[in-house]
Short mmCIF file of C-alpha atoms and ligand atoms in Angstrom, two decimals:
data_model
loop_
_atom_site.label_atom_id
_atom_site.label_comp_id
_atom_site.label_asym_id
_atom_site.label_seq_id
_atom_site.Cartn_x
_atom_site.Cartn_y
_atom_site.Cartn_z
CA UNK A 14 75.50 102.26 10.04
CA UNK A 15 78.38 102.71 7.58
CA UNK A 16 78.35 99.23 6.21
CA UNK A 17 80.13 98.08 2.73
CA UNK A 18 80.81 95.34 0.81
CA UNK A 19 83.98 93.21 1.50
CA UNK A 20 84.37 89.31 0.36
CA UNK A 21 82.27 86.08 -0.83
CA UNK A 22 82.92 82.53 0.97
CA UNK A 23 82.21 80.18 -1.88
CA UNK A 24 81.72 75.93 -0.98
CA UNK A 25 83.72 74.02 -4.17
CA UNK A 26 83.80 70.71 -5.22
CA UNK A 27 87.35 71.57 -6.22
CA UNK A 28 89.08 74.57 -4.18
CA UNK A 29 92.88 74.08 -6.12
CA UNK A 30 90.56 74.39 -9.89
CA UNK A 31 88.61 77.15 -8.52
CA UNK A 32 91.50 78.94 -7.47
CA UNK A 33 93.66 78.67 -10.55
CA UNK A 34 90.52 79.95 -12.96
CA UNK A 35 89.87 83.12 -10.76
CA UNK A 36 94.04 83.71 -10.51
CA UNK A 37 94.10 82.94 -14.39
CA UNK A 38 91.24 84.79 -15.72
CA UNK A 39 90.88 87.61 -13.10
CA UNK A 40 93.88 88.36 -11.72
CA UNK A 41 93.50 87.08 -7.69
CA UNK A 42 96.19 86.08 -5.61
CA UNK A 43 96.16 83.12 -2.63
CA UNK A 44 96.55 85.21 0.20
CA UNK A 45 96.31 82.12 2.51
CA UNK A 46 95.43 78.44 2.51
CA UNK A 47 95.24 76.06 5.06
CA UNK A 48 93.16 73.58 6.88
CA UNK A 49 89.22 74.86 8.54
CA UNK A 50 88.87 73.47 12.65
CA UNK A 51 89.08 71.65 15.08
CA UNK A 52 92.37 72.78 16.25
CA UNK A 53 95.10 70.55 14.57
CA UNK A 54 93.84 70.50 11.45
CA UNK A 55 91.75 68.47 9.15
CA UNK A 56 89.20 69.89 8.85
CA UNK A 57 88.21 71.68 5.30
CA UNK A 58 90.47 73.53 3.19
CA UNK A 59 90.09 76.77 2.48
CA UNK A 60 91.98 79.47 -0.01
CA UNK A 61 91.64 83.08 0.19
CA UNK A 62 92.08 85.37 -2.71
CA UNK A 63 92.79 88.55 -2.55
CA UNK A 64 93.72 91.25 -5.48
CA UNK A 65 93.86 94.71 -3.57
CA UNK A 66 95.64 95.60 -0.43
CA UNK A 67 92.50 96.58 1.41
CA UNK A 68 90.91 93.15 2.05
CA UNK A 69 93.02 90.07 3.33
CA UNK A 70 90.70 88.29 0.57
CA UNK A 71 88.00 89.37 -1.62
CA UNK A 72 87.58 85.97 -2.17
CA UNK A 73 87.64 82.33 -0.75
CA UNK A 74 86.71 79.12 -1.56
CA UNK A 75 85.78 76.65 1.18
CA UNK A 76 86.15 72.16 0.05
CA UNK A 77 82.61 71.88 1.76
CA UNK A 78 80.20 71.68 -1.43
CA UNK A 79 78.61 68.29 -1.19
CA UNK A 80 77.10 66.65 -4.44
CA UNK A 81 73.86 67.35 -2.82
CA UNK A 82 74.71 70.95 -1.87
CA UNK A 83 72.59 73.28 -4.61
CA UNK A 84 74.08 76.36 -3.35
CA UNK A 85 77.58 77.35 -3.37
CA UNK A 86 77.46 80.05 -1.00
CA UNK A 87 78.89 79.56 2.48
CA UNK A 88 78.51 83.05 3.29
CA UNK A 89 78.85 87.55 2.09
CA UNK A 90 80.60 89.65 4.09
CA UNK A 91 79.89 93.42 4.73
CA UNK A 92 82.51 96.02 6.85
CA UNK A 93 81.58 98.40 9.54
CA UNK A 94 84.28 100.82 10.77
CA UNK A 95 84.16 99.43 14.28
CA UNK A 96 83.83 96.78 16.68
CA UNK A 97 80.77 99.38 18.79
CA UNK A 98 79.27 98.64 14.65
CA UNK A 99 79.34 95.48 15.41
CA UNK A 100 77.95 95.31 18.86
CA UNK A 101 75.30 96.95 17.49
CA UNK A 102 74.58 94.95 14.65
CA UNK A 103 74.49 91.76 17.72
CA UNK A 104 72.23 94.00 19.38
CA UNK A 105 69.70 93.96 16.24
CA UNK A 106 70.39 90.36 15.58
CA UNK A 107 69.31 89.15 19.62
CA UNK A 108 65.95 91.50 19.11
CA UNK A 109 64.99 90.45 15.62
CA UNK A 110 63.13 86.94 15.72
CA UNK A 111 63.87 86.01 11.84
CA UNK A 112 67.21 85.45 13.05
CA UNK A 113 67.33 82.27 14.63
CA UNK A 114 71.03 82.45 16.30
CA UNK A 115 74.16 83.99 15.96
CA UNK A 116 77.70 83.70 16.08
CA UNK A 117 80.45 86.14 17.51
CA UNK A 118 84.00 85.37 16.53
CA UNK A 119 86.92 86.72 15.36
CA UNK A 120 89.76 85.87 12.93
CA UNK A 121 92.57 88.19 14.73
CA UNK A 122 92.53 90.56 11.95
CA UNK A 123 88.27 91.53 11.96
CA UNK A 124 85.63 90.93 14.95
CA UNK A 125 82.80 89.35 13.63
CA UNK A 126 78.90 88.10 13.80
CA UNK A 127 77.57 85.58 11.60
CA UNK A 128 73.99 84.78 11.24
CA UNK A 129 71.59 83.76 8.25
CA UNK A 130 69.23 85.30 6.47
CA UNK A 131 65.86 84.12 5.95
CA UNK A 132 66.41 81.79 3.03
CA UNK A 133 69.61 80.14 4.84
CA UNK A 134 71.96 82.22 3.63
CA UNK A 135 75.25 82.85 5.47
CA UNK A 136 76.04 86.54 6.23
CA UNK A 137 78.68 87.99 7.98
CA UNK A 138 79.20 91.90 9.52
CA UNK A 139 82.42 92.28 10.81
CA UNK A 140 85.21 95.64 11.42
CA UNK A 141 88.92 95.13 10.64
CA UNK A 142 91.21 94.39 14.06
CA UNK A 143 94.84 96.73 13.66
CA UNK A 144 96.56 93.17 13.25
CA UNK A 145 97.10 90.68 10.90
CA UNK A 146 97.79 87.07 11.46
CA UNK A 147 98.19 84.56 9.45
CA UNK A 148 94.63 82.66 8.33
CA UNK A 149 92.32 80.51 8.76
CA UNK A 150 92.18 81.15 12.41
CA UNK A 151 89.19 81.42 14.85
CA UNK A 152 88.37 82.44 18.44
CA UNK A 153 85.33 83.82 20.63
CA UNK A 154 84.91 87.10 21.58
CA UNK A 155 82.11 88.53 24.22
CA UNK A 156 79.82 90.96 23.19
CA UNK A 157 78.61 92.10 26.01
CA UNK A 158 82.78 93.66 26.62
CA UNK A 159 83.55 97.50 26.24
CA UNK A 160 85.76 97.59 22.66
CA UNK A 161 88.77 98.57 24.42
CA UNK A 162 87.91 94.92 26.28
CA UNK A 163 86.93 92.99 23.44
CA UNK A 164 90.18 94.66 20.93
CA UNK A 165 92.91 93.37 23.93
CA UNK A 166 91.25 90.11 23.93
CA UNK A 167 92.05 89.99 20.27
CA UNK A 168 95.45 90.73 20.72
CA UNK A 169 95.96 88.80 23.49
CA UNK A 170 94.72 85.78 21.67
CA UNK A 171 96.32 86.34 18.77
CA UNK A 172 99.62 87.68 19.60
CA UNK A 173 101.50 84.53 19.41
CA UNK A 174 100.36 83.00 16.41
CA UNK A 175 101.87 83.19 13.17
CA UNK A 176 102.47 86.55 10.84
CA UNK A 177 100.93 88.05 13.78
CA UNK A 178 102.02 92.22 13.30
CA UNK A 179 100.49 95.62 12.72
CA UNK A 180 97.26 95.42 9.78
CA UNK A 181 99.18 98.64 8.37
CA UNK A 182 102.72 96.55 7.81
CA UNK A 183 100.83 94.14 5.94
CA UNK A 184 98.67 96.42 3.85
CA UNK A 185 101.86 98.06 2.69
CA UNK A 186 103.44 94.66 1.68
CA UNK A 187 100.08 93.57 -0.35
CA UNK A 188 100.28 97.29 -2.14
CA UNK A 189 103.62 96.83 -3.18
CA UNK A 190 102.83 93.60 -4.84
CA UNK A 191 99.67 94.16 -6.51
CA UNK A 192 101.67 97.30 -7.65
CA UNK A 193 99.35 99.98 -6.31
CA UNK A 194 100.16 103.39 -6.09
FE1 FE2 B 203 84.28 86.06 5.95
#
């Protein structure tokens, strides 16, 4: 499986401080903020950072770190080129007994699984959707679909919320402004 490296989900004390060092110091821009589940808001808050056009963020930080919490890490995220990738990564997940259960979601612009490894931490595999929408957002999807099936759920889920357009449009807008050529 062609499988690469995409984004950290980091759990802050302080999401607006955290932000501001890693725009000061290294150059990231918000790509999105807004409020984690249940629908309506108030849940979490979480900012995504993002300085290349290829990944909505490279980097986010979630307001979920308790005083308590050692680790910071909510979960890593590695891309597949497509959503049959990712069926078959739920496939390895369902026969593997180290992992105890699994999640399949997706964010209207990737289809996802998240599971843990064995020491608890979060991990998700997940291949880009051809939309964008505006995040955080978060929806089912059925594994057990074809990926023509599971791609027009997506869109059909997604279609009306906001920023929702083609992944290319906004890939084009993001290299523009971080000046790529
Ligand atoms: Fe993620």
């Amino acid at each position: 499986m062609d499988i690469s490296w995409s984004h950290a989900v980091v759990r802050a004390r302080d999401v607006n401080a955290m932000a501001l060092f890693y725009e000061d110091l290294l150059g990231f821009k918000v790509a999105d903020r807004g409020s984690l589940g249940p629908p309506g808001g108030g849940g979490p808050e979480i900012i995504f950072m993002s300085g290349r056009s290829s990944d909505h963020h490279q980097i986010a930080f979630v307001a979920t770190r308790g005083p308590e919490d050692a680790s910071s890490l909510e979960h890593v995220a590695f891309r597949v080129p497509s959503v049959a990738d990712v069926q078959e990564m739920v496939e390895r997940l369902d026969a593997d007994d180290r992992v105890a259960n699994h999640a399949a979601v997706t964010h209207g612009n990737a289809v996802s699984v998240y599971f843990s490894d064995p020491e608890g931490n979060g991990v998700e595999v997940f291949c880009d959707s051809p939309w964008h929408v505006k995040q955080p957002q978060i929806q089912g999807w059925d594994p057990t679909k074809t990926p023509e099936e599971v791609l027009a759920h997506v869109e059909e889920s997604f279609r009306g919320k906001p920023e929702f357009g083609p992944m290319d449009d906004y890939r084009a807008k993001k290299a523009k402004e971080f000046g790529e050529e």
